[in-house]
Coordinates of C-alpha atoms in Angstrom, one line a residue:
X1 CA 18.8 -21.6 60.2
X2 CA 19.3 -18.1 58.7
X3 CA 17.7 -17.3 55.3
X4 CA 19.9 -15.4 52.7
X5 CA 20.5 -11.8 53.4
X6 CA 19.0 -10.5 50.2
X7 CA 16.0 -12.5 50.7
X8 CA 15.7 -11.4 54.3
X9 CA 15.9 -7.7 53.3
X10 CA 13.1 -8.2 50.7
X11 CA 10.8 -9.8 53.4
X12 CA 11.8 -7.3 56.1
X13 CA 11.0 -4.3 53.8
X14 CA 7.5 -5.8 53.2
X15 CA 6.8 -6.6 56.7
X16 CA 4.1 -4.6 58.5
X17 CA 6.2 -4.2 61.5
X18 CA 8.6 -2.0 59.5
X19 CA 7.8 1.6 60.1
X20 CA 7.8 2.8 56.5
X21 CA 4.9 0.4 55.8
X22 CA 3.1 0.9 59.2
X23 CA 0.8 3.6 60.7
X24 CA 2.1 2.9 64.1
X25 CA 4.3 5.4 65.6
X26 CA 8.0 4.0 66.2
X27 CA 8.8 3.7 69.8
X28 CA 12.2 2.3 70.9
X29 CA 13.6 2.4 74.2
X30 CA 17.0 1.6 76.2
X31 CA 16.5 -0.2 79.6
X32 CA 20.0 -0.2 81.4
X33 CA 20.5 -1.5 85.1
X34 CA 21.8 1.0 87.4
X35 CA 24.3 -1.4 89.1
X36 CA 27.7 -0.1 88.0
X37 CA 29.4 2.6 85.8
X38 CA 27.6 3.8 82.7
X39 CA 28.8 1.4 80.0
X40 CA 29.8 2.2 76.4
X41 CA 27.9 -0.8 75.3
X42 CA 24.8 0.7 76.8
X43 CA 25.6 4.1 74.9
X44 CA 26.0 2.2 71.8
X45 CA 22.7 0.2 71.9
X46 CA 21.1 3.5 73.1
X47 CA 22.3 5.4 70.2
X48 CA 21.1 2.8 67.6
X49 CA 17.7 2.8 69.1
X50 CA 17.7 6.5 69.2
X51 CA 18.7 6.9 65.6
X52 CA 16.3 4.3 64.3
X53 CA 13.2 6.0 66.3
X54 CA 14.2 9.6 65.1
X55 CA 14.9 8.5 61.6
X56 CA 11.4 7.3 61.4
X57 CA 9.7 10.3 63.3
X58 CA 9.4 8.2 66.5
X59 CA 10.0 8.3 70.3
X60 CA 13.0 7.2 72.2
X61 CA 12.3 6.2 75.8
X62 CA 14.5 5.4 79.0
X63 CA 13.5 2.8 81.3
X64 CA 15.3 1.9 84.5
X65 CA 15.6 -2.0 85.2
X66 CA 16.6 -1.8 88.9
X67 CA 15.0 -4.9 90.1
X68 CA 18.3 -6.0 91.4
X69 CA 17.8 -4.3 94.7
X70 CA 21.3 -5.5 96.2
X71 CA 23.2 -3.8 93.4
X72 CA 21.1 -1.0 92.1
X73 CA 21.8 2.5 93.2
X74 CA 20.4 6.0 92.6
X75 CA 23.9 7.3 92.1
X76 CA 24.3 4.8 89.3
X77 CA 21.2 5.7 87.7
X78 CA 21.9 9.4 87.7
X79 CA 25.5 8.5 86.1
X80 CA 23.5 6.8 83.4
X81 CA 21.5 10.0 82.9
X82 CA 24.6 12.2 82.8
X83 CA 26.6 9.9 80.6
X84 CA 23.9 9.9 77.8
X85 CA 23.2 13.4 78.0
X86 CA 26.9 14.1 77.7
X87 CA 26.9 12.4 74.6
X88 CA 23.8 14.2 73.3
X89 CA 21.3 11.5 73.6
X90 CA 17.8 12.7 75.0
X91 CA 14.8 10.7 75.6
X92 CA 11.3 11.9 75.4
X93 CA 10.0 9.7 78.2
X94 CA 11.9 8.4 81.5
X95 CA 12.3 8.4 85.2
X96 CA 13.4 11.8 85.2
X97 CA 11.2 13.7 82.6
X98 CA 7.9 11.6 83.2
X99 CA 5.7 10.4 80.6
X100 CA 2.4 8.9 80.2
X101 CA 3.5 5.3 80.5
X102 CA 5.2 5.7 84.0
X103 CA 6.5 4.7 86.3
X104 CA 9.7 4.2 84.3
X105 CA 11.6 2.4 87.3
X106 CA 10.9 -1.2 87.4
X107 CA 11.1 -1.1 91.2
X108 CA 7.9 1.1 91.2
X109 CA 5.9 -1.1 89.1
X110 CA 5.7 -4.0 91.4
X111 CA 1.9 -4.2 91.6
X112 CA 1.7 -4.3 87.6
X113 CA 4.0 -7.2 87.4
X114 CA 2.2 -9.1 90.2
X115 CA -1.1 -8.8 88.3
X116 CA 0.5 -10.1 85.0
X117 CA 2.2 -13.0 86.9
X118 CA -1.0 -13.9 88.4
X119 CA -2.7 -13.9 85.3
X120 CA -0.2 -16.5 83.8
X121 CA -0.6 -18.6 86.8
X122 CA -4.5 -18.6 86.3
X123 CA -4.0 -19.4 82.7
X124 CA -1.8 -22.5 83.5
X125 CA 1.4 -21.0 81.7
X126 CA 3.3 -20.4 84.9
X127 CA 3.4 -22.1 88.4
X128 CA 4.9 -21.7 91.9
X129 CA 8.2 -23.5 92.6
X130 CA 9.3 -24.0 96.2
X131 CA 12.6 -25.7 95.5
X132 CA 15.5 -24.4 97.7
X133 CA 18.8 -23.3 96.3
X134 CA 20.4 -26.7 97.6
X135 CA 17.8 -28.7 95.9
X136 CA 18.5 -27.1 92.7
X137 CA 22.0 -27.3 92.9
X138 CA 21.8 -31.0 93.6
X139 CA 19.3 -31.4 90.8
X140 CA 21.7 -29.8 88.2
X141 CA 24.7 -31.7 89.5
X142 CA 23.0 -35.0 89.0
X143 CA 22.0 -33.9 85.5
X144 CA 25.4 -33.0 84.6
X145 CA 26.7 -36.5 86.1
X146 CA 24.4 -38.1 83.6
X147 CA 25.9 -35.9 80.7
X148 CA 22.6 -33.9 80.5
X149 CA 22.1 -30.1 80.0
X150 CA 21.3 -28.6 83.4
X151 CA 17.8 -27.3 83.4
X152 CA 15.0 -27.3 85.7
X153 CA 13.1 -30.6 85.6
X154 CA 9.7 -29.7 86.6
X155 CA 9.3 -31.3 89.7
X156 CA 7.0 -28.7 91.1
X157 CA 4.4 -29.5 88.4
X158 CA 4.0 -32.8 90.0
X159 CA 2.6 -31.2 93.2
X160 CA -1.1 -31.7 93.8
X161 CA -3.2 -28.5 93.6
X162 CA -4.1 -29.0 97.5
X163 CA -0.4 -29.1 98.3
X164 CA 0.4 -26.0 96.5
X165 CA -2.4 -24.1 98.0
X166 CA -1.3 -25.2 101.4
X167 CA 2.1 -24.3 101.1
X168 CA 1.2 -21.0 99.7
X169 CA -1.2 -20.4 102.6
X170 CA 1.7 -21.2 104.9
X171 CA 3.8 -18.5 103.4
X172 CA 6.4 -20.8 102.2
X173 CA 9.1 -19.1 100.3
X174 CA 8.7 -19.8 96.4
X175 CA 9.2 -18.3 93.0
X176 CA 7.0 -18.4 89.8
X177 CA 8.3 -20.1 86.9
X178 CA 7.0 -20.3 83.3
X179 CA 6.2 -23.4 81.4
X180 CA 8.2 -23.9 78.5
X181 CA 8.2 -26.7 75.7
X182 CA 10.8 -29.6 75.9
X183 CA 10.5 -30.3 72.1
X184 CA 10.6 -28.6 68.8
X185 CA 12.2 -25.3 67.9
X186 CA 11.2 -21.7 68.4
X187 CA 11.6 -19.5 65.2
X188 CA 13.0 -16.1 66.3
X189 CA 12.5 -13.2 63.6
X190 CA 15.6 -11.0 63.7
X191 CA 15.8 -7.9 61.6
X192 CA 19.5 -8.7 61.1
X193 CA 19.7 -12.3 60.7
X194 CA 16.3 -13.4 59.3
X195 CA 14.6 -16.3 61.0
X196 CA 16.9 -17.9 63.6
X197 CA 15.8 -21.5 64.9
X198 CA 16.6 -22.3 68.6
X199 CA 15.7 -25.5 70.1
X200 CA 13.3 -25.5 73.0
X201 CA 15.4 -28.0 74.8
X202 CA 17.8 -25.4 75.4
X203 CA 15.5 -23.3 77.4
X204 CA 14.9 -23.6 81.2
X205 CA 11.7 -23.0 83.0
X206 CA 12.6 -19.4 83.5
X207 CA 11.8 -17.8 86.9
X208 CA 9.6 -14.8 86.4
X209 CA 8.9 -13.6 89.9
X210 CA 11.6 -14.0 92.5
X211 CA 10.9 -15.0 96.3
X212 CA 11.3 -11.3 97.0
X213 CA 8.3 -10.4 95.0
X214 CA 10.3 -8.6 92.3
X215 CA 10.2 -9.7 88.5
X216 CA 13.2 -10.9 86.6
X217 CA 14.3 -9.4 83.4
X218 CA 12.3 -11.7 81.4
X219 CA 8.9 -10.9 82.7
X220 CA 9.5 -7.2 83.5
X221 CA 11.0 -6.7 79.9
X222 CA 7.7 -8.2 78.2
X223 CA 5.4 -6.3 80.4
X224 CA 7.0 -3.0 80.1
X225 CA 7.7 -3.2 76.4
X226 CA 3.9 -4.1 75.7
X227 CA 2.4 -1.5 78.1
X228 CA 4.8 1.3 76.9
X229 CA 4.0 0.6 73.3
X230 CA 7.6 -0.3 72.2
X231 CA 7.3 -1.3 68.5
X232 CA 11.1 -2.3 67.9
X233 CA 13.6 -3.6 70.2
X234 CA 17.2 -3.2 69.4
X235 CA 19.5 -5.0 72.0
X236 CA 22.9 -6.8 72.1
X237 CA 23.2 -10.1 70.6
X238 CA 23.9 -11.8 73.8
X239 CA 20.2 -11.9 74.5
X240 CA 19.4 -13.9 71.1
X241 CA 19.8 -17.3 72.7
X242 CA 17.0 -16.6 75.3
X243 CA 14.8 -14.8 72.9
X244 CA 12.4 -18.0 72.8
X245 CA 11.3 -17.1 76.3
X246 CA 10.5 -13.7 75.6
X247 CA 8.6 -14.9 72.5
X248 CA 6.6 -17.5 74.5
X249 CA 5.6 -14.8 77.1
X250 CA 4.3 -12.6 74.2
X251 CA 2.1 -15.6 73.2
X252 CA 0.9 -16.5 76.5
X253 CA -0.3 -13.0 77.0
X254 CA -1.7 -12.9 73.5
X255 CA 0.2 -9.6 72.8
X256 CA 1.8 -8.6 69.5
X257 CA 5.5 -8.9 69.9
X258 CA 7.8 -5.9 68.8
X259 CA 10.2 -6.3 65.9
X260 CA 13.5 -7.7 67.3
X261 CA 17.1 -6.9 66.3
X262 CA 20.0 -8.2 67.9
X263 CA 23.0 -5.9 67.6
X264 CA 26.5 -7.2 67.2
X265 CA 28.6 -7.2 70.5
X266 CA 31.4 -4.7 70.9
X267 CA 34.6 -6.4 71.2
X268 CA 38.2 -5.7 72.4
X269 CA 41.0 -5.7 69.7
X270 CA 41.7 -9.3 70.5
X271 CA 38.0 -10.1 69.4
X272 CA 36.8 -11.0 73.1
X273 CA 33.9 -9.3 74.5
X274 CA 34.4 -5.9 75.6
X275 CA 35.4 -5.8 79.2
X276 CA 36.8 -3.4 81.7
X277 CA 39.8 -5.6 82.2
X278 CA 41.0 -5.1 78.8
X279 CA 39.6 -1.6 77.9
X280 CA 38.0 1.3 79.9
X281 CA 34.1 0.7 79.4
X282 CA 32.8 3.6 81.4
X283 CA 31.5 6.7 79.3
X284 CA 32.6 8.8 82.3
X285 CA 36.2 7.8 81.9
X286 CA 36.2 9.1 78.2
X287 CA 34.7 12.3 79.6
X288 CA 37.2 12.7 82.3
X289 CA 39.9 11.8 79.9
X290 CA 38.9 14.9 77.7
X291 CA 37.3 13.2 74.7
X292 CA 34.7 15.1 72.9
X293 CA 31.2 13.8 73.2
X294 CA 30.6 14.3 69.5
X295 CA 33.6 12.2 68.5
X296 CA 32.7 9.5 71.1
X297 CA 29.1 9.4 69.5
X298 CA 30.6 9.4 66.1
X299 CA 32.8 6.4 67.0
X300 CA 30.0 4.4 68.5
X301 CA 28.0 5.1 65.2
X302 CA 30.8 3.4 63.4
X303 CA 30.6 0.2 65.4
X304 CA 29.1 -2.2 62.8
X305 CA 27.5 0.6 60.9
X306 CA 28.5 3.0 58.0
X307 CA 27.3 6.0 56.2
X308 CA 26.2 5.5 52.6
X309 CA 29.3 7.3 51.4
X310 CA 31.4 5.6 53.9
X311 CA 32.6 9.0 55.5
X312 CA 34.3 8.4 58.9
X313 CA 33.5 11.7 60.5
X314 CA 29.9 12.5 60.8
X315 CA 27.4 14.2 63.4
X316 CA 24.5 12.7 65.4
X317 CA 22.0 14.5 63.2
X318 CA 23.8 13.2 60.1
X319 CA 23.6 9.7 61.3
X320 CA 19.8 10.1 62.0
X321 CA 19.2 11.4 58.6
X322 CA 21.0 8.5 56.8
X323 CA 20.2 6.0 59.3
X324 CA 19.3 2.2 57.7
X325 CA 19.5 -1.0 59.7
X326 CA 20.5 -2.8 56.5
X327 CA 23.7 -1.2 56.8
X328 CA 24.6 -3.0 60.1
X329 CA 27.3 -5.5 59.8
X330 CA 27.2 -8.6 61.8
X331 CA 30.9 -8.8 62.1
X332 CA 31.8 -8.0 65.9
X333 CA 32.9 -4.2 65.9
X334 CA 36.2 -3.7 67.4
X335 CA 36.3 -0.9 70.1
X336 CA 39.9 0.4 69.8
X337 CA 40.9 3.5 71.8
X338 CA 43.7 4.3 69.4
X339 CA 41.1 4.8 66.7
X340 CA 38.7 6.6 68.9
X341 CA 41.7 8.9 69.8
X342 CA 42.6 9.5 66.1
X343 CA 38.9 10.3 65.4
X344 CA 38.6 12.6 68.4
X345 CA 41.7 14.5 67.2
X346 CA 39.9 15.1 63.7
X347 CA 37.1 16.7 65.7
X348 CA 39.6 18.7 68.0
X349 CA 41.6 20.1 65.2
X350 CA 38.1 21.4 63.4
X351 CA 37.1 23.4 66.2
X352 CA 37.4 27.4 66.1
X353 CA 40.4 28.1 68.3
X354 CA 38.1 30.1 70.7
X355 CA 35.8 27.1 71.0
X356 CA 38.8 24.8 71.6
X357 CA 39.9 27.2 74.5
X358 CA 36.6 27.2 75.8
X359 CA 36.2 23.4 75.9
X360 CA 39.6 22.9 77.7
X361 CA 38.5 25.3 80.3
X362 CA 35.1 23.6 80.6
X363 CA 36.9 20.3 80.8
X364 CA 39.3 20.8 83.6
X365 CA 40.3 24.5 84.3
X366 CA 36.6 25.2 85.4
X367 CA 35.9 27.0 88.8
X368 CA 34.4 24.0 90.3
X369 CA 37.2 21.5 89.6
X370 CA 39.8 24.1 90.5
X371 CA 38.1 24.7 93.8
X372 CA 38.3 20.9 94.9
X373 CA 42.1 21.0 93.9
X374 CA 43.2 24.3 95.4
X375 CA 42.9 23.7 99.0
X376 CA 45.5 20.6 98.6
X377 CA 47.9 22.5 96.5
X378 CA 48.0 26.0 98.1
X379 CA 49.8 24.8 101.4
X380 CA 52.5 22.9 99.5
X381 CA 53.8 25.7 97.0
X382 CA 55.6 29.0 97.4
X383 CA 55.1 30.2 93.8
X384 CA 52.3 29.7 91.2
X385 CA 54.9 28.2 88.9
X386 CA 55.1 25.2 91.3
X387 CA 51.4 24.3 91.0
X388 CA 51.8 22.5 87.7
X389 CA 54.7 20.2 88.7
X390 CA 52.8 19.4 92.0
X391 CA 49.3 19.0 90.8
X392 CA 49.8 18.4 87.1
X393 CA 48.5 14.9 87.5
X394 CA 45.0 16.2 88.1
X395 CA 44.6 17.3 84.7
X396 CA 46.1 14.2 83.0
X397 CA 44.5 10.9 81.8
X398 CA 47.5 8.6 82.6
X399 CA 50.6 9.5 84.5
X400 CA 53.3 7.2 83.4
X401 CA 55.1 6.6 86.5
X402 CA 58.7 5.5 86.7
X403 CA 58.7 1.5 87.6
X404 CA 61.4 2.3 90.0
X405 CA 58.8 3.9 92.3
X406 CA 57.0 0.5 92.8
X407 CA 60.3 -1.0 94.3
X408 CA 59.3 -1.9 97.8
X409 CA 61.7 -2.5 101.0
X410 CA 59.2 -5.0 102.4
X411 CA 57.1 -6.3 99.6
X412 CA 58.1 -8.7 96.8
X413 CA 57.3 -7.7 93.3
X414 CA 54.6 -10.2 93.4
X415 CA 53.3 -9.0 96.6
X416 CA 53.3 -5.5 95.2
X417 CA 51.0 -6.7 92.2
X418 CA 48.8 -8.5 94.6
X419 CA 48.2 -5.7 97.1
X420 CA 47.5 -3.3 94.1
X421 CA 45.3 -5.8 92.0
X422 CA 43.1 -6.5 95.4
X423 CA 42.9 -2.7 96.2
X424 CA 41.6 -2.2 92.3
X425 CA 38.9 -4.9 92.7
X426 CA 37.6 -3.5 96.2
X427 CA 37.5 -0.1 94.4
X428 CA 35.6 -1.5 91.3
X429 CA 32.9 -2.5 93.5
X430 CA 32.7 0.9 95.6
X431 CA 29.7 2.9 94.9
X432 CA 30.1 5.7 97.3
X433 CA 33.2 7.3 96.1
X434 CA 34.5 9.2 99.1
X435 CA 37.9 9.8 100.9
X436 CA 36.7 7.6 104.1
X437 CA 35.2 4.8 101.8
X438 CA 38.5 4.7 99.5
X439 CA 40.5 4.5 102.6
X440 CA 38.4 1.7 103.9
X441 CA 38.9 -0.4 100.8
X442 CA 42.8 0.1 101.0
X443 CA 42.6 -0.5 104.9
X444 CA 40.5 -3.7 104.4
X445 CA 43.1 -5.2 102.0
X446 CA 46.2 -4.4 103.9
X447 CA 44.7 -5.7 107.2
X448 CA 43.5 -8.9 105.5
X449 CA 47.2 -9.3 104.2
X450 CA 48.7 -8.4 107.6
X451 CA 50.4 -5.4 106.5
X452 CA 50.2 -1.8 107.4
X453 CA 48.5 1.2 105.6
X454 CA 51.9 2.7 105.3
X455 CA 53.1 -0.4 103.2
X456 CA 50.5 0.4 100.6
X457 CA 50.3 4.0 100.4
X458 CA 53.6 4.7 98.5
X459 CA 52.2 2.3 95.8
X460 CA 49.2 4.4 95.6
X461 CA 51.2 7.5 95.4
X462 CA 53.1 6.1 92.5
X463 CA 50.2 4.7 90.6
X464 CA 47.7 7.6 91.1
X465 CA 50.0 10.9 91.0
X466 CA 53.0 9.3 89.2
X467 CA 55.2 10.7 91.9
X468 CA 56.8 9.5 95.2
X469 CA 55.0 12.1 97.1
X470 CA 52.3 14.9 96.6
X471 CA 49.1 15.9 98.1
X472 CA 47.1 13.4 99.9
X473 CA 46.7 10.4 97.6
X474 CA 43.3 9.7 99.1
X475 CA 42.2 13.3 98.6
X476 CA 43.3 12.9 95.0
X477 CA 41.6 9.7 94.4
X478 CA 38.3 11.3 95.5
X479 CA 38.9 14.4 93.3
X480 CA 39.9 12.3 90.2
X481 CA 37.0 10.1 90.7
X482 CA 36.6 6.4 90.2
X483 CA 37.3 6.3 86.5
X484 CA 40.7 7.7 86.4
X485 CA 41.6 6.2 89.5
X486 CA 40.8 2.7 88.4
X487 CA 42.4 3.4 85.0
X488 CA 45.5 4.5 86.6
X489 CA 45.7 1.4 88.8
X490 CA 45.3 -0.8 86.0
X491 CA 47.9 1.0 83.9
X492 CA 50.4 0.7 87.0
X493 CA 49.7 -3.1 87.1
X494 CA 50.4 -3.4 83.1
X495 CA 53.6 -1.5 83.8
X496 CA 54.5 -4.2 86.4
X497 CA 53.8 -7.0 84.1
X498 CA 50.0 -7.4 84.7
X499 CA 48.4 -10.5 86.4
X500 CA 48.7 -14.1 85.2
X501 CA 45.6 -16.4 85.1
X502 CA 46.8 -18.4 88.1
X503 CA 47.3 -15.3 90.0
X504 CA 44.1 -13.9 88.8
X505 CA 42.1 -17.1 90.1
X506 CA 44.1 -17.4 93.4
X507 CA 43.6 -13.7 94.3
X508 CA 39.9 -13.6 93.4
X509 CA 39.4 -16.2 95.9
X510 CA 41.4 -14.2 98.3
X511 CA 39.2 -11.2 97.5
X512 CA 36.1 -13.1 98.7
X513 CA 37.6 -13.4 102.4
X514 CA 38.2 -9.6 102.6
X515 CA 35.6 -7.7 104.6

């Protein structure tokens, strides 16, 4: 149940956790997972945490949640650092700058999590679970067959103390789960929504420690926020349904929980959750496309929030000066590239012409980028005037190829789209962006489809360069980088009619079989 907004604001203003009425220094954080491209949703949440902390004279912290060892990479972590700094968001503590509450990577805090996990087990709030994946799948299938909500049934709690000790001593693989009530409701105090009641029967007995000895999000999140002195947590509303488990952990440890604020999710123009299949979601993409960081930050600041005078253009410092969570709207903010482009144009046109020229040069005409391109262009031109027609695609966002370039002597239109979509999916999961690995992705797809590399390369030339031939397309893809490369492939697929839901489902199954 939600209390009326006006009553909620009065209660919030009087609450001791609100920084204006507390002697505690406000400390907020962003805790991204380094498992992919730096997402605009991460930047959006980081911005609001940053503004809230700075508006109240507090500190903004960066923590890396890298317990997913299979997907986390240092390359992705560095991209997060670079993307936030490009936007102008700085942190006072973090993995790269240090601080008194480190380490700031969860993968380096293993002993801390083991200590607190054991504390929960000793207190009877958590327990070892030896169930295999097959047993859990069967349990949930049986529950669903009975029309029940799938959840862990607590079978490990029926084991005797002696049996548990014997299995632990034998080194039997296990996880640690937390106990949760099966009846009643948990009241979640959300700054934006008031008190939200969530039934406990919706909560599973959450795994806290995995078989590999690393914590899950829930345990690490609570332990780190407490030990790092985080006073206010602004996170996406997708985490609201699981908030009771976090609150319960605070109660189990006997710790005061931070003030919680669940921000509305960014959405596509069709109101669906923002996703890379409908909108470019990487911050790096917008940098490569030539957007100004000030405009990007300005636009993110308008996502569900507004200045007191409703002005559309404002700086980061102006947002900090006027920031007030009471002005956050719960309606899902729409991330629209056309509106972002319009706002970016406002910023561009107000630049002094000297600064405009300097920024253009820094964006793509800088020496480092030109030196990447020059070796591939030099041997193919006879005059400087031929450089732009041959290599102009290096300085563009989209390339708008002619649809006739995708007509294929050997492949049907459906096969053309299939080849391109499978290559795109392979490239989306590629973390080491180099010519050899790019070629490897293309090679893996064509070999699985029993085709030749020469069958796919004309399609790549068309999508990436907008031309039938140019410099080496795999060299070009390496230079352009993952964001522009993937964007151009998506553009080409849209030009060809896109992928139907049926095709998407069938081709995703095919993707799983490609080495």
